Each structure stands twice: as structure tokens, then as C-alpha cells.
Amino acid sequence: MSVFSSPHALSDGPILDFERSTCCLEIEGLSLAYGEKPALRDLTLRVPRHRVTAFIGPSGCGKSTLLRALNRLHDLNEEVVREGSIRLEGQDIQAPEVDVAELRRRVGMVFQAPNPFPMSIYDNVAFGLRLQGGMRKRQRDDVIEWALRSAALWEEVKERLGASAWTLSGGQQQRLVIARTLAVQPEVLLLDEPASALDPISTLKIEELIRNLKSRLSLVLVTHNMQQAARVSDYTAFLQQGELVEYGPTQTLFTNPRLRRTENYITGRMT
Amino acid sequence: MSRMAGRVGRSEGPWPWLAAGSVALSLLLLLALLTLLAVRGLGHFWPAPLALVTLEDGQRLAGRAVHEESVPGGEARERLYFTGNRDLAGDIWTWVPVAEIASRAFPEELVVLERRRWGAFLGRLVALEGEAGRREGQAAWPALQARLAELEALRGERDRLREAVVTPLVRRLERGPDAAAEAELARANARIRELQADMAGDTLVLESVDGRRLTQPLEEVLRALRPNAMSPVDKLATWGREVWRFLSEGPRAANSAGGVWPAIFGTVLMVLLMSVVVTPFGVLAGIYLNEVAHQGRFTHLVRIAVRNLAGVPSIVYGVFGLGVFVYGIGGTLDEWFFAESLPSPTFGTGGLLWASLTLALLTLPVVIVATEEGLARVPDHQREGALALGATRVEMLTRVVLPMTAPAMLTGMILAVARAAGEVAPLMLVGVAKLAPQVPVDGDFPYLHLDRKFMHLGYHIYDLAFHGGDVQAAMPLVYATALLLVLVILVLNLTAIFLRHHLRARHGALPRH
Ligand SMILES: Nc1ncnc2c1ncn2[C@@H]1O[C@H](COP(=O)(O)OP(=O)(O)OP(=O)(O)O)[C@@H](O)[C@H]1O
Ligand SMILES: [Mg+2]
């Protein structure tokens, strides 16, 4: 495939490797292009279970593209071409027998801009549950309360579950979206710059939320905020121009990056 | 805000003024249009004073002044009076040179009678002769009022009997012999004959102001008024009754009198049927084009074609409807299912169904375009949000996208209704009728008669204005009907707008980002 041929030699930077058994996601040789325009080049990395893995990198390097590949949101775009494999708990997500809807329930996603549906707060959280069906109202109410509590939103909205979700503030909306995703009990949660549109207080709330969720599921966080990555993530991957440059424990990567390119990016120097 | 507007007004020169001016002008024109229609149309039902005019040469006439104009090529002016009495005078209008009027008076005893034949009578009431004897002079008027009320009640009973008893019985007998039904029918008919006999027998002796006598069977008199003797309250009540009659009764005398109820009914029913057909089709087409179809050259071409269809003149749709629906599909249906009644066509002629379908076709592009625009305005992150929760594409559409698009779809329907309710040209080809007193819905199976011809307010206006014998008499009705058409469209639109508002309130307005 000519679109995937790299302009420069593949970096052989330090790439952290995990035991297969401790990983929820295994990405192998993933390349992806929008038509003629490559966005990811031969990416190989593993995402550990019950940890927060951060993806950092300059704008346009392909972080969102990578996240969307993980729950097959690219299926909608007819011009996307891809190569390589992604395995969720050992199973190829691209395999014909995989139910896409089921996959997307297992790999939840929170987007950069809060996108609650134009319904009540309750209906937003119930959305995914209702799709699955087969749940009594009482049981559903319990799950919804649990999800809203997990997203640290319950106390703020418990009095007005019937109000439109669009009456919430931006930070509340984002937590609502997280609650909505948690309600279907995903195994992996993908967060694409979840706090980029929020004020510092809301950002802190979301970060705390991320740390608390770690015990229940695996998280992948995309962020432009170095401090945030350093604060909440356990492992960090640095991407540049669609390539994985360096991947290691957050501590190491931020205090002692192996590669010049990584150091320049982290310290804010132009390359 | 106002300070800013002021600054803009100064710095931007004449443009804000021009824009505001054109808005004001359009509003003014709209207001003028409605006022004209309302004054001319509704004024017709007001019981205007009756003048007793004496001319210089001693001639006398009673009438209602309609309008005045100057004689061509001279200073003199002529006034037009509505004088009625077609049976005595041969004409119901009289032109009077204003200069020749010696005196005018408004005597209270002048009466207007509305009659089933010969139209209105204007003049004096001399006597009422009936089984109860002869009443003359002062006593005649109250007696006439009382007797008219009785007649009204008798007529009501007869009509109810015909509708509720006779018609069902006749229908039952059509299906087969039935002794009980026959006996009952005979009883009902006997009662009707009795009522008829009760109604007949009275006569009025009338006298026109120029002294000619006339005997008038009372049965044929619908209403009697003494407008000069009425108080404003009475007049208002009479006006209300007349307006209500106009709205609720069928036309009489070749559409030149009576009401427009069948036309109102036909218009609304046709528009509703059209909406029922066009909305699902247009919405589905819009969804297909925007959500399902591969976005390529072909969908692009289809889009251009749809937008161009919106510009095709409506009469062309009429021709299409005639050729395809009436002759093509209707003709085939007749051959297959209604062969026994051929050669007289059932569906092979214009009717309610074909008219609704033709208008649905005409308004389809509007609904498609509105739906597509609504869908395009649903942000992608809403769709992705639904998909990311494990919704299939169909679930995403039905649970998130379509509810958000519903107001846009209703906007499409509003535009479609506004366009369809005012169309007349294509209807003339596919099913509108000058006179169809039977409305297309009745108690007869299958209740909704899609093959029937129907009346339409727009066509009624055209018919009144161009095909009536007496334009002078038809004009007020033209104005009143036009006002009614505007109001009907307004009500239809307001209903849809209310619905849309309701939906918006429930699903929230689209976010602006
Ligand atoms: N739908 C698309 N069609 C075509 N090209 C796209 C599309 N989405 C993204 N791209 C391109 O792919 C590359 C990677 O984009 P991506 O959105 O993954 O970047 P990112 O790392 O998330 O950037 P940011 O930090 O600004 O969000 C960019 O060059 C972008 O222009
Ligand atoms: Mg991005």
C-alpha cells in the first residue's frame, strides 16, 4: 500500500511492552489513511488493563484517529483505508463475527465537546440501557443513580433528572456524557480531550473521576495538557505525524525522555 | 442595542432605512389586502339601511345604495341601488342619476324578504293570509315573524326525518325487500307529507314602493327583516347569523347565494389528505438522500433534480396528474374493479384522491428539501454519541436524529400546506367541481369517498368571479370567500406551527455549535 509508505525511516525509539495477559487492547501494525492522506503509520502498542494510558502529541498527529479506530467509528467513513489489527481481550475487532454495536458498548467513548442528547438528564443516561433492553424500571433507576454517582454528578442533578440535559453547564454536561457511557458498563473508556472545553474546577473534577474509575475499567486519555497527562496517567505514548515515537511509564517519559523529539515536545520547544 | 442601531443608522447611510422601509411596506400591503377583503366581504352580510328614494318625476324605489360613480364624460354622478324584486322589475339593480333624486327617507316599515325563488323582495308588507285568518297593518309583521319561526322548526324536523330515518331505510331496502322497513318508511313519508302540508297554505300580500301588489307563498320565504327598524345590537346579531350561514350552508342559485361549507370542507380535506401522503414520502426521501445513499455524483444529481422540480409550474403537475393518475391509473382501476359501471368512470375521472396526489407530488420537493436541511443541521457529534453507546444506524436515526429533525420536517409540511391550499390551476384538471353539494365524507360506507369530486375555495372564487351571471352580486361573495381562503390557510399553518413549537419545546432547539 503506497499511501502508508513513510517519509522517514521508522523511529526505533523505546516502546514499552507489556505481557499480553495484562493488556486489554493490542494494536499491531495499524496504518490508516483518509483516502490518499495517511493519518497513522504502522502503529504497534499495547494498552494495559486497569490503568490510565495517555496519548500525547502535536495537533493533527492522529490521536483522535487512533481512538476512533479502537471502537470502529471509522466504519462510517467510506474513504478510510486501514491495515493491521486491533485486538480487544485477544479478539480481532475487525473480525466478521464481531457485532459492532456490542464492541462499541464494550469500548465506550467520550468526545472533546460535550454531546448530550436533547432529552432529559435521565433519558440521556438511560439511552444505552434502553438500547440493550430487558431491564426493569427499578433496576434501571439503580444503574442510573450508580452511573451518575460514579461520574460525580448525582448530587448536582438528583433533584432534576427530568430537566433537559442542555440546561446543564459544560462541565456537568461532560460528566453526564461520562455517566451515560459508564451506564452501559464498558471495559475500556476512551476519552478524547475530555476537559479541553472546561474551566479549571471542572477539569479537576474530571481528573479525579478518571483516577477513581481506574479500578473498574481501563482508560485511554488523549490530552494536550502535559500537566494533566502527568497528573492522571500511568503510561504515556507520544505520537508524531501518525507514528508512535515513545511509549513508557508516565514518570519516566516526563522526567527522563529518551528521545530528543519527545523532550522538545514536552518542554514546549519547537522541533 | 438601541445605541448601536443608532450608530449603524448614521454610519451605514440609507441601507437600514431602505430595509426597514421595505419591511414596513410589505406589512402595510398585507394589512391593506386583509382589510379590503374583510370590509368588502364581511360588509356584505351587514343589514344595510333601505332607502325610499323619490325621483323628480315622481317615480319611487326602495333599495340599498351600493356605490356611486360619475357618468363618463360629464359632471353628473349616478348611484347604483340594489332594488331586488326580480319578478316585478326584471332586474335587481337600478342606476339613479344623483341629480334627479328629490328626496330620500328610511321608513321603518320597509321589509326585505329572502326568497327561495326570484331572490330578494324589497317593499312593504300588506297582509299575512293563512289558516289563522288575515292579519293586516301593524299586526302583520309580528305574525309573520312568529309564523317564520314555526316554519323553520317544521322544516328542521322534516330535514332531520329525511336524513335520519328515510335515507337509512332506503339504503336498507336497496339491499333487499324488508317488510318492516317498508312500513316504517311509509310512516315516515306520511309524517313528511303532513309536515309539508303544515308548511303550505300561507300567503303574503306584498306591495312594492311603486304600488304594485304581489302574493307570495310563505313557504318560499326564508327570512324577513326590517333593517331600518333594527337596533345596532339586532343588526349585529343578524350579521353574525348571516356570516354563520355563509360558513355552514351549501351554495344556492348556481353558487351566487348561500354558503360555502362544501368548499371549506373540500379544501381542508384535500390539504389534509395531501399532507398525509406527502409527509412520509418526502421525509423518507430526505432521509434516504441524506443518511442512507452513498454521497456521490448520483445523489448530487438527484438533489439538483428535486430542487428543480420545486420550480415547475403547477399547471404542468395538473397535466401530469390528469395523464398519469386520472387516465392511467384511474382508467386501469376502473377496468379491473369497476367494470360493471363502465363507461361511466369511477376512478377514471378527476376526484379527491387524484387531486390530493397531484398536489402531494407538487409539494414533495419542498418537504424533501426541508427534511434534508434539518438532517444536515444535526451535528455529527450527536450521531457519533449515539453510535458510541452501541446504537445501530437505525437506532441512531430513530432515537436521536429524527426527533431533532422533526421541527424541520414540520416546517416542510407547513410550506407544503401553504403552497397546496392556494393552488387552483392543477385542480381544475384533476377533480375540482363547480358544484358538489355532497361533501366527500358521509355516513355511507366507506365514509370517505376518494373518488368524489369536491369543491374548493380557490376554485369557488374563480367560478363566482367569472362564471356567475351577475358580477355585481357575486363580488362581495368573492371577497368573503377570498378572506375565508386566507383564513383557512392561516389556521392550517398555525396548527402546524403550534405542533412544531410543541416538538421544539420537548426536544429542545438545535445547539448552535
Ligand atoms: N474525516 C477526515 N477526513 C480526512 N482527513 C482527516 C479526517 N479526520 C482527520 N483527518 C486528518 O488526519 C490527521 C489526524 O487527525 P486527528 O484528528 O486524528 O488529529 P489529532 O491528533 O486528534 O489532532 P488534535 O489534537 O488537533 O485533535 C490530520 O491531518 C487531519 O487533518
Ligand atoms: Mg483530536
mmCIF file of C-alpha atoms and ligand atoms in Angstrom, chain A residues 63-64 112 192-193 222, ligand 2:
data_model
loop_
_atom_site.group_PDB
_atom_site.id
_atom_site.type_symbol
_atom_site.label_atom_id
_atom_site.label_comp_id
_atom_site.label_asym_id
_atom_site.label_seq_id
_atom_site.Cartn_x
_atom_site.Cartn_y
_atom_site.Cartn_z
ATOM 1 C CA LYS A 63 -4.570 10.838 18.311
ATOM 2 C CA SER A 64 -8.285 11.141 17.627
ATOM 3 C CA GLN A 112 -13.930 16.531 23.097
ATOM 4 C CA ASP A 192 -10.680 12.403 23.665
ATOM 5 C CA GLU A 193 -9.553 15.639 25.327
ATOM 6 C CA VAL A 222 -5.951 11.981 24.817
HETATM 7 MG MG MG C 2 -8.331 15.211 18.141
#
